[in-house]
Amino acid sequence: NAEYMGVASCRSKSYQHNTMFRRKSNSSPKADKKKIKYTGHMGSLSPQMVDALEQFKVELNEAGMLRPEHSDPYLLRFLRARKFDLPKTKKMFIECQNWRVEFGVEDLVKNFVFEEKVLVKEHYPQYYHKTDKIGRPIYIERLGALDFKKLIKITTEERILQHYVVEYEKLVNIKFPACSGRVGRLIDQSFTIVDLKGVSMSMFSKQVFQFVKAASRIGQDYYPEMLGQMFIINAPMLFSGVWTMVKPLLDEKTRNKITIVGSSYKEKLLEHVAPENLPVMFGGSCDCPGGCQNSDLGPWSDGGPTGEIAMVSAVAEAEHASEHEAVPSDSALSVAEELDEVALNEAS
């Protein structure tokens, strides 16, 4: 993870001067009327959040667990997930690092090959495709097209979970840095579309439920705060029963990021995604040759900057904005509202 986490060298200055959303004494009356909210992301940290981050690093260092790749953006994901509660954050972080060793994450990244990927997509379509209006990678999952019985004839649950983990690592190390480089600011969350068209209760057997539970745990516990927003579309009437089963598997913060709509979802999606970035089947105008699900189009694949260079560039832009913007611009505020908002009093 060193490539993505290479921003560690930029860490201190950015958090000593977090003023992107701070008003100065000469701020305008219009800005004074706006309630300042700190998202817990880089460039938007309250003094309490900065203190929590610094103390977190001290405690991890004393425990011998702070590594060069554990940058501030990486550590902040765990702090946001536990509302900047240090004991809970530390517990979550240690459990994550232990799991990475037990699951063999580093070895999987280097050696895992998912030869059955194309066949798996036929029975469980899921893919990344371009970005939303604020630069987050779009992840699309057509859950209604899932045929679990055929799926496990092609591969195993273990290999699917291993594939999930490798894709998470690619998201962190490749996609997020590329998206950050494209928009000039840190991007560390995704925009997700889950399509339930064709879903039925018979699909959710005990085996499927256990698989969903295992996959959800990996995402929530070991790759926290990577979901920016999720739209569940084409939700049938019966979905309320399924949601009753799935909802307890998700923490409160994750549930609050999810919007469930029926078949009239086009306008909702287009509020967040430009038509040229949204596949035709979901109401957009993108019709990639060979199918959007096989194109892998996005800043990570179109020749733009990727990796450490892109991420450091985005961090530098965030620092510059933090130091020179006394009042948040309307565009900055709109981006902040899209992000997972952590109010100042939550960190108090």
Short mmCIF file of C-alpha atoms in Angstrom, two decimals:
data_model
loop_
_atom_site.label_atom_id
_atom_site.label_comp_id
_atom_site.label_asym_id
_atom_site.label_seq_id
_atom_site.Cartn_x
_atom_site.Cartn_y
_atom_site.Cartn_z
CA ASN A 1 0.00 0.00 0.00
CA ALA A 2 3.07 2.26 0.06
CA GLU A 3 2.21 3.80 -3.32
CA TYR A 4 -1.13 5.24 -2.19
CA MET A 5 0.09 5.93 1.30
CA GLY A 6 3.10 7.83 0.00
CA VAL A 7 1.43 11.03 1.15
CA ALA A 8 2.66 10.26 4.67
CA SER A 9 5.55 12.66 4.12
CA CYS A 10 3.03 15.48 3.62
CA ARG A 11 1.08 14.78 6.77
CA SER A 12 1.97 17.30 9.49
CA LYS A 13 1.64 20.63 7.71
CA SER A 14 -1.79 19.88 6.33
CA TYR A 15 -3.27 19.16 9.73
CA GLN A 16 -1.65 22.02 11.56
CA HIS A 17 -3.31 24.44 9.13
CA ASN A 18 -6.75 22.98 8.57
CA THR A 19 -8.62 26.11 7.61
CA MET A 20 -10.54 25.15 4.48
CA PHE A 21 -13.82 25.41 6.38
CA ARG A 22 -12.71 27.85 9.10
CA ARG A 23 -13.91 31.46 9.18
CA LYS A 24 -11.42 34.23 9.90
CA SER A 25 -12.24 37.52 11.61
CA ASN A 26 -12.76 39.29 8.29
CA SER A 27 -15.12 36.66 6.87
CA SER A 28 -18.25 37.80 5.11
CA PRO A 29 -21.68 38.01 6.82
CA LYS A 30 -22.98 35.47 4.30
CA ALA A 31 -20.38 32.93 5.38
CA ASP A 32 -21.06 33.66 9.07
CA LYS A 33 -24.63 32.44 8.61
CA LYS A 34 -23.48 29.06 7.39
CA LYS A 35 -22.94 26.38 9.96
CA ILE A 36 -19.41 25.05 9.72
CA LYS A 37 -19.21 21.30 9.45
CA TYR A 38 -16.05 19.26 9.59
CA THR A 39 -16.11 16.12 7.50
CA GLY A 40 -13.13 14.43 9.14
CA HIS A 41 -11.43 14.37 5.75
CA MET A 42 -8.18 16.05 4.86
CA GLY A 43 -8.58 19.82 4.83
CA SER A 44 -11.70 19.68 7.00
CA LEU A 45 -10.62 18.76 10.51
CA SER A 46 -11.66 20.48 13.72
CA PRO A 47 -8.97 21.15 16.36
CA GLN A 48 -10.32 18.19 18.33
CA MET A 49 -10.01 15.96 15.28
CA VAL A 50 -6.42 17.08 14.71
CA ASP A 51 -5.60 16.29 18.35
CA ALA A 52 -7.20 12.86 18.04
CA LEU A 53 -5.23 12.09 14.88
CA GLU A 54 -1.91 13.12 16.44
CA GLN A 55 -2.61 11.12 19.61
CA PHE A 56 -3.62 8.11 17.51
CA LYS A 57 -0.25 8.22 15.74
CA VAL A 58 1.60 8.54 19.05
CA GLU A 59 -0.16 5.50 20.51
CA LEU A 60 0.36 3.40 17.38
CA ASN A 61 4.03 4.36 17.31
CA GLU A 62 4.46 3.42 20.97
CA ALA A 63 2.83 0.06 20.22
CA GLY A 64 5.22 -0.48 17.29
CA MET A 65 2.34 -0.55 14.79
CA LEU A 66 2.81 2.71 12.89
CA ARG A 67 4.27 2.02 9.46
CA PRO A 68 5.38 4.45 6.71
CA GLU A 69 2.35 3.57 4.58
CA HIS A 70 -0.04 4.50 7.39
CA SER A 71 -0.62 8.05 6.16
CA ASP A 72 -2.99 10.56 7.69
CA PRO A 73 -5.73 9.89 5.08
CA TYR A 74 -5.48 6.17 5.87
CA LEU A 75 -5.66 6.68 9.64
CA LEU A 76 -8.51 9.16 9.30
CA ARG A 77 -10.68 6.48 7.70
CA PHE A 78 -10.53 4.49 10.96
CA LEU A 79 -11.08 7.58 13.09
CA ARG A 80 -14.17 8.58 11.10
CA ALA A 81 -15.52 5.03 11.30
CA ARG A 82 -15.41 5.22 15.10
CA LYS A 83 -16.41 8.90 15.38
CA PHE A 84 -12.92 9.85 16.58
CA ASP A 85 -13.25 7.69 19.71
CA LEU A 86 -9.59 6.75 20.23
CA PRO A 87 -9.95 3.47 22.18
CA LYS A 88 -12.52 2.14 19.69
CA THR A 89 -10.45 3.36 16.74
CA LYS A 90 -7.28 1.74 18.04
CA LYS A 91 -9.09 -1.56 18.60
CA MET A 92 -10.49 -1.48 15.05
CA PHE A 93 -7.10 -0.62 13.57
CA ILE A 94 -5.24 -3.41 15.40
CA GLU A 95 -7.88 -5.97 14.40
CA CYS A 96 -7.54 -4.83 10.79
CA GLN A 97 -3.76 -5.17 10.75
CA ASN A 98 -3.98 -8.64 12.32
CA TRP A 99 -6.56 -9.68 9.72
CA ARG A 100 -4.33 -8.47 6.87
CA VAL A 101 -1.61 -10.84 8.06
CA GLU A 102 -3.98 -13.78 8.62
CA PHE A 103 -5.76 -13.32 5.28
CA GLY A 104 -2.48 -12.90 3.45
CA VAL A 105 -3.41 -9.62 1.79
CA GLU A 106 0.09 -8.69 0.62
CA ASP A 107 0.59 -12.10 -0.98
CA LEU A 108 -2.81 -11.94 -2.69
CA VAL A 109 -2.02 -8.56 -4.20
CA LYS A 110 1.20 -9.92 -5.68
CA ASN A 111 0.12 -13.40 -6.74
CA PHE A 112 -3.68 -13.82 -6.92
CA VAL A 113 -5.04 -14.37 -10.42
CA PHE A 114 -8.82 -14.57 -10.88
CA GLU A 115 -8.89 -16.57 -14.12
CA GLU A 116 -12.64 -17.10 -13.86
CA LYS A 117 -13.40 -13.38 -13.70
CA VAL A 118 -15.19 -13.15 -17.07
CA LEU A 119 -17.44 -16.13 -16.29
CA VAL A 120 -18.14 -14.83 -12.79
CA LYS A 121 -19.31 -11.52 -14.25
CA GLU A 122 -21.92 -13.35 -16.31
CA HIS A 123 -23.59 -14.62 -13.14
CA TYR A 124 -22.70 -11.73 -10.85
CA PRO A 125 -22.10 -8.47 -12.80
CA GLN A 126 -20.02 -5.99 -10.81
CA TYR A 127 -17.58 -3.38 -12.07
CA TYR A 128 -16.09 0.10 -11.78
CA HIS A 129 -17.01 2.62 -14.47
CA LYS A 130 -15.86 6.26 -14.70
CA THR A 131 -16.62 8.82 -11.95
CA ASP A 132 -19.45 10.84 -10.43
CA LYS A 133 -19.67 14.65 -10.56
CA ILE A 134 -17.24 15.18 -7.66
CA GLY A 135 -14.68 12.73 -8.98
CA ARG A 136 -15.43 9.54 -7.02
CA PRO A 137 -15.12 6.21 -8.86
CA ILE A 138 -18.48 4.63 -9.64
CA TYR A 139 -18.99 1.03 -8.58
CA ILE A 140 -21.93 -0.83 -10.14
CA GLU A 141 -23.33 -4.13 -8.89
CA ARG A 142 -26.28 -5.83 -10.55
CA LEU A 143 -27.41 -7.91 -7.61
CA GLY A 144 -30.65 -8.85 -9.37
CA ALA A 145 -28.60 -10.75 -11.98
CA LEU A 146 -26.89 -12.89 -9.33
CA ASP A 147 -27.15 -16.64 -9.89
CA PHE A 148 -25.34 -18.03 -6.86
CA LYS A 149 -25.84 -21.70 -7.76
CA LYS A 150 -24.11 -21.22 -11.11
CA LEU A 151 -21.54 -18.98 -9.52
CA ILE A 152 -20.23 -21.58 -7.08
CA LYS A 153 -19.92 -24.10 -9.91
CA ILE A 154 -17.42 -21.76 -11.54
CA THR A 155 -15.51 -20.68 -8.45
CA THR A 156 -15.60 -20.86 -4.64
CA GLU A 157 -16.79 -18.43 -1.99
CA GLU A 158 -13.22 -18.21 -0.71
CA ARG A 159 -11.88 -17.14 -4.10
CA ILE A 160 -14.65 -14.57 -4.55
CA LEU A 161 -13.74 -13.02 -1.18
CA GLN A 162 -10.06 -13.06 -2.14
CA HIS A 163 -11.01 -11.32 -5.38
CA TYR A 164 -12.98 -8.73 -3.36
CA VAL A 165 -9.92 -7.99 -1.25
CA VAL A 166 -7.64 -7.61 -4.28
CA GLU A 167 -10.18 -5.23 -5.85
CA TYR A 168 -10.30 -3.21 -2.62
CA GLU A 169 -6.51 -2.94 -2.74
CA LYS A 170 -6.67 -1.78 -6.37
CA LEU A 171 -9.28 0.78 -5.38
CA VAL A 172 -7.00 2.14 -2.65
CA ASN A 173 -3.71 1.96 -4.53
CA ILE A 174 -4.75 2.71 -8.12
CA LYS A 175 -8.27 4.08 -8.57
CA PHE A 176 -8.37 6.58 -5.70
CA PRO A 177 -4.95 8.09 -6.53
CA ALA A 178 -5.88 8.39 -10.21
CA CYS A 179 -9.20 10.06 -9.37
CA SER A 180 -7.44 12.38 -6.92
CA GLY A 181 -4.93 13.39 -9.57
CA ARG A 182 -7.72 14.10 -12.03
CA VAL A 183 -9.67 16.51 -9.79
CA GLY A 184 -6.73 17.91 -7.81
CA ARG A 185 -7.97 16.92 -4.36
CA LEU A 186 -8.06 13.81 -2.24
CA ILE A 187 -10.64 11.23 -3.35
CA ASP A 188 -10.95 8.28 -0.97
CA GLN A 189 -14.58 7.22 -1.29
CA SER A 190 -16.71 5.71 -4.04
CA PHE A 191 -20.20 6.20 -5.46
CA THR A 192 -22.11 2.90 -5.62
CA ILE A 193 -25.12 1.78 -7.65
CA VAL A 194 -26.76 -1.52 -6.69
CA ASP A 195 -29.35 -2.68 -9.23
CA LEU A 196 -32.03 -5.03 -7.88
CA LYS A 197 -33.87 -5.56 -11.17
CA GLY A 198 -34.83 -9.22 -11.32
CA VAL A 199 -34.18 -9.92 -7.65
CA SER A 200 -36.38 -12.45 -5.86
CA MET A 201 -36.63 -13.79 -2.32
CA SER A 202 -35.60 -17.24 -3.54
CA MET A 203 -32.15 -15.81 -4.33
CA PHE A 204 -31.43 -15.11 -0.67
CA SER A 205 -30.79 -18.57 0.73
CA LYS A 206 -28.93 -19.13 3.98
CA GLN A 207 -25.72 -19.68 1.99
CA VAL A 208 -26.14 -16.39 0.12
CA PHE A 209 -26.93 -14.58 3.35
CA GLN A 210 -23.75 -15.90 5.00
CA PHE A 211 -21.71 -14.91 1.96
CA VAL A 212 -23.15 -11.36 2.00
CA LYS A 213 -22.40 -11.18 5.71
CA ALA A 214 -18.76 -12.19 5.18
CA ALA A 215 -18.30 -9.74 2.30
CA SER A 216 -19.94 -6.91 4.29
CA ARG A 217 -17.66 -7.52 7.23
CA ILE A 218 -14.54 -7.21 5.09
CA GLY A 219 -15.72 -3.88 3.72
CA GLN A 220 -16.85 -2.38 7.02
CA ASP A 221 -14.15 -3.65 9.35
CA TYR A 222 -11.04 -3.69 7.18
CA TYR A 223 -11.70 -1.05 4.50
CA PRO A 224 -13.76 1.47 6.47
CA GLU A 225 -15.15 4.75 5.20
CA MET A 226 -14.64 3.96 1.53
CA LEU A 227 -18.33 4.24 0.67
CA GLY A 228 -19.30 7.80 -0.08
CA GLN A 229 -22.85 7.20 -1.25
CA MET A 230 -24.98 4.27 -2.43
CA PHE A 231 -28.14 4.15 -4.50
CA ILE A 232 -30.12 0.91 -4.45
CA ILE A 233 -32.30 1.07 -7.56
CA ASN A 234 -35.18 -0.97 -8.96
CA ALA A 235 -36.06 -2.02 -5.43
CA PRO A 236 -39.21 -4.22 -5.59
CA MET A 237 -41.90 -4.27 -2.95
CA LEU A 238 -40.47 -7.46 -1.48
CA PHE A 239 -37.14 -5.76 -0.85
CA SER A 240 -38.38 -4.45 2.47
CA GLY A 241 -38.15 -8.02 3.77
CA VAL A 242 -34.63 -8.47 2.42
CA TRP A 243 -33.58 -5.09 3.78
CA THR A 244 -34.80 -6.15 7.21
CA MET A 245 -32.27 -9.01 7.08
CA VAL A 246 -29.40 -7.02 5.59
CA LYS A 247 -29.79 -3.81 7.60
CA PRO A 248 -28.46 -5.24 10.89
CA LEU A 249 -25.25 -6.24 9.07
CA LEU A 250 -24.49 -2.58 8.39
CA ASP A 251 -23.37 0.02 10.89
CA GLU A 252 -25.41 3.19 11.33
CA LYS A 253 -23.07 5.43 9.34
CA THR A 254 -23.19 3.06 6.37
CA ARG A 255 -26.99 2.84 6.52
CA ASN A 256 -27.21 6.64 6.43
CA LYS A 257 -25.31 6.72 3.13
CA ILE A 258 -27.81 4.44 1.38
CA THR A 259 -30.78 5.69 -0.65
CA ILE A 260 -33.37 3.14 -1.81
CA VAL A 261 -35.51 3.93 -4.85
CA GLY A 262 -37.77 2.00 -7.19
CA SER A 263 -37.79 2.18 -10.97
CA SER A 264 -37.95 5.99 -11.10
CA TYR A 265 -34.29 6.46 -10.32
CA LYS A 266 -32.92 8.16 -13.46
CA GLU A 267 -33.23 11.76 -12.27
CA LYS A 268 -31.76 10.85 -8.89
CA LEU A 269 -28.68 9.27 -10.45
CA LEU A 270 -28.20 12.12 -12.92
CA GLU A 271 -28.08 14.57 -10.01
CA HIS A 272 -24.79 12.90 -9.05
CA VAL A 273 -23.47 11.42 -12.30
CA ALA A 274 -23.00 13.15 -15.67
CA PRO A 275 -24.96 11.42 -18.50
CA GLU A 276 -21.76 10.58 -20.40
CA ASN A 277 -20.45 8.71 -17.37
CA LEU A 278 -23.61 6.72 -16.68
CA PRO A 279 -24.30 3.53 -18.69
CA VAL A 280 -27.29 3.64 -21.04
CA MET A 281 -29.02 0.87 -19.13
CA PHE A 282 -29.24 3.18 -16.10
CA GLY A 283 -30.48 6.24 -17.98
CA GLY A 284 -27.17 7.73 -19.09
CA SER A 285 -25.61 8.08 -22.54
CA CYS A 286 -22.48 5.93 -22.13
CA ASP A 287 -22.47 2.89 -24.39
CA CYS A 288 -18.96 1.44 -24.31
CA PRO A 289 -17.96 -0.94 -27.13
CA GLY A 290 -18.16 -4.43 -25.68
CA GLY A 291 -20.28 -3.22 -22.77
CA CYS A 292 -19.58 -0.80 -19.94
CA GLN A 293 -19.10 -3.67 -17.51
CA ASN A 294 -16.06 -4.84 -19.48
CA SER A 295 -14.51 -1.46 -20.31
CA ASP A 296 -12.91 -0.54 -16.96
CA LEU A 297 -12.96 3.09 -18.09
CA GLY A 298 -11.94 5.81 -15.67
CA PRO A 299 -9.02 8.06 -14.67
CA TRP A 300 -7.14 4.92 -13.67
CA SER A 301 -7.12 3.55 -17.22
CA ASP A 302 -7.08 6.51 -19.60
CA GLY A 303 -3.44 7.52 -19.35
CA GLY A 304 -3.78 10.15 -16.62
CA PRO A 305 -1.53 10.42 -13.56
CA THR A 306 -1.75 7.52 -11.11
CA GLY A 307 -0.14 6.40 -7.88
CA GLU A 308 2.01 8.48 -5.57
CA ILE A 309 2.53 11.41 -7.95
CA ALA A 310 -1.20 11.94 -8.38
CA MET A 311 -1.91 11.59 -4.68
CA VAL A 312 0.87 13.93 -3.55
CA SER A 313 -0.35 16.49 -6.10
CA ALA A 314 -3.88 16.27 -4.67
CA VAL A 315 -2.54 16.63 -1.13
CA ALA A 316 -0.55 19.72 -2.13
CA GLU A 317 -3.72 21.27 -3.58
CA ALA A 318 -5.59 20.55 -0.34
CA GLU A 319 -2.81 22.16 1.68
CA HIS A 320 -2.82 25.24 -0.53
CA ALA A 321 -6.60 25.59 -0.18
CA SER A 322 -6.37 25.10 3.59
CA GLU A 323 -3.80 27.84 3.98
CA HIS A 324 -5.28 30.44 1.64
CA GLU A 325 -9.08 30.11 1.73
CA ALA A 326 -10.53 32.04 4.64
CA VAL A 327 -14.10 31.32 3.65
CA PRO A 328 -15.27 28.10 1.98
CA SER A 329 -16.39 28.60 -1.59
CA ASP A 330 -19.79 27.41 -2.76
CA SER A 331 -18.12 24.59 -4.69
CA ALA A 332 -16.13 23.53 -1.65
CA LEU A 333 -19.29 23.52 0.45
CA SER A 334 -21.18 21.45 -2.13
CA VAL A 335 -18.40 18.87 -2.12
CA ALA A 336 -18.38 18.83 1.67
CA GLU A 337 -22.11 18.20 1.73
CA GLU A 338 -21.62 15.19 -0.54
CA LEU A 339 -19.03 13.73 1.80
CA ASP A 340 -19.77 11.86 4.99
CA GLU A 341 -20.33 14.74 7.40
CA VAL A 342 -18.97 14.47 10.92
CA ALA A 343 -20.21 17.43 12.96
CA LEU A 344 -17.83 19.17 15.34
CA ASN A 345 -19.77 18.11 18.42
CA GLU A 346 -19.40 14.42 17.49
CA ALA A 347 -15.68 14.69 18.10
CA SER A 348 -16.01 16.69 21.30
#
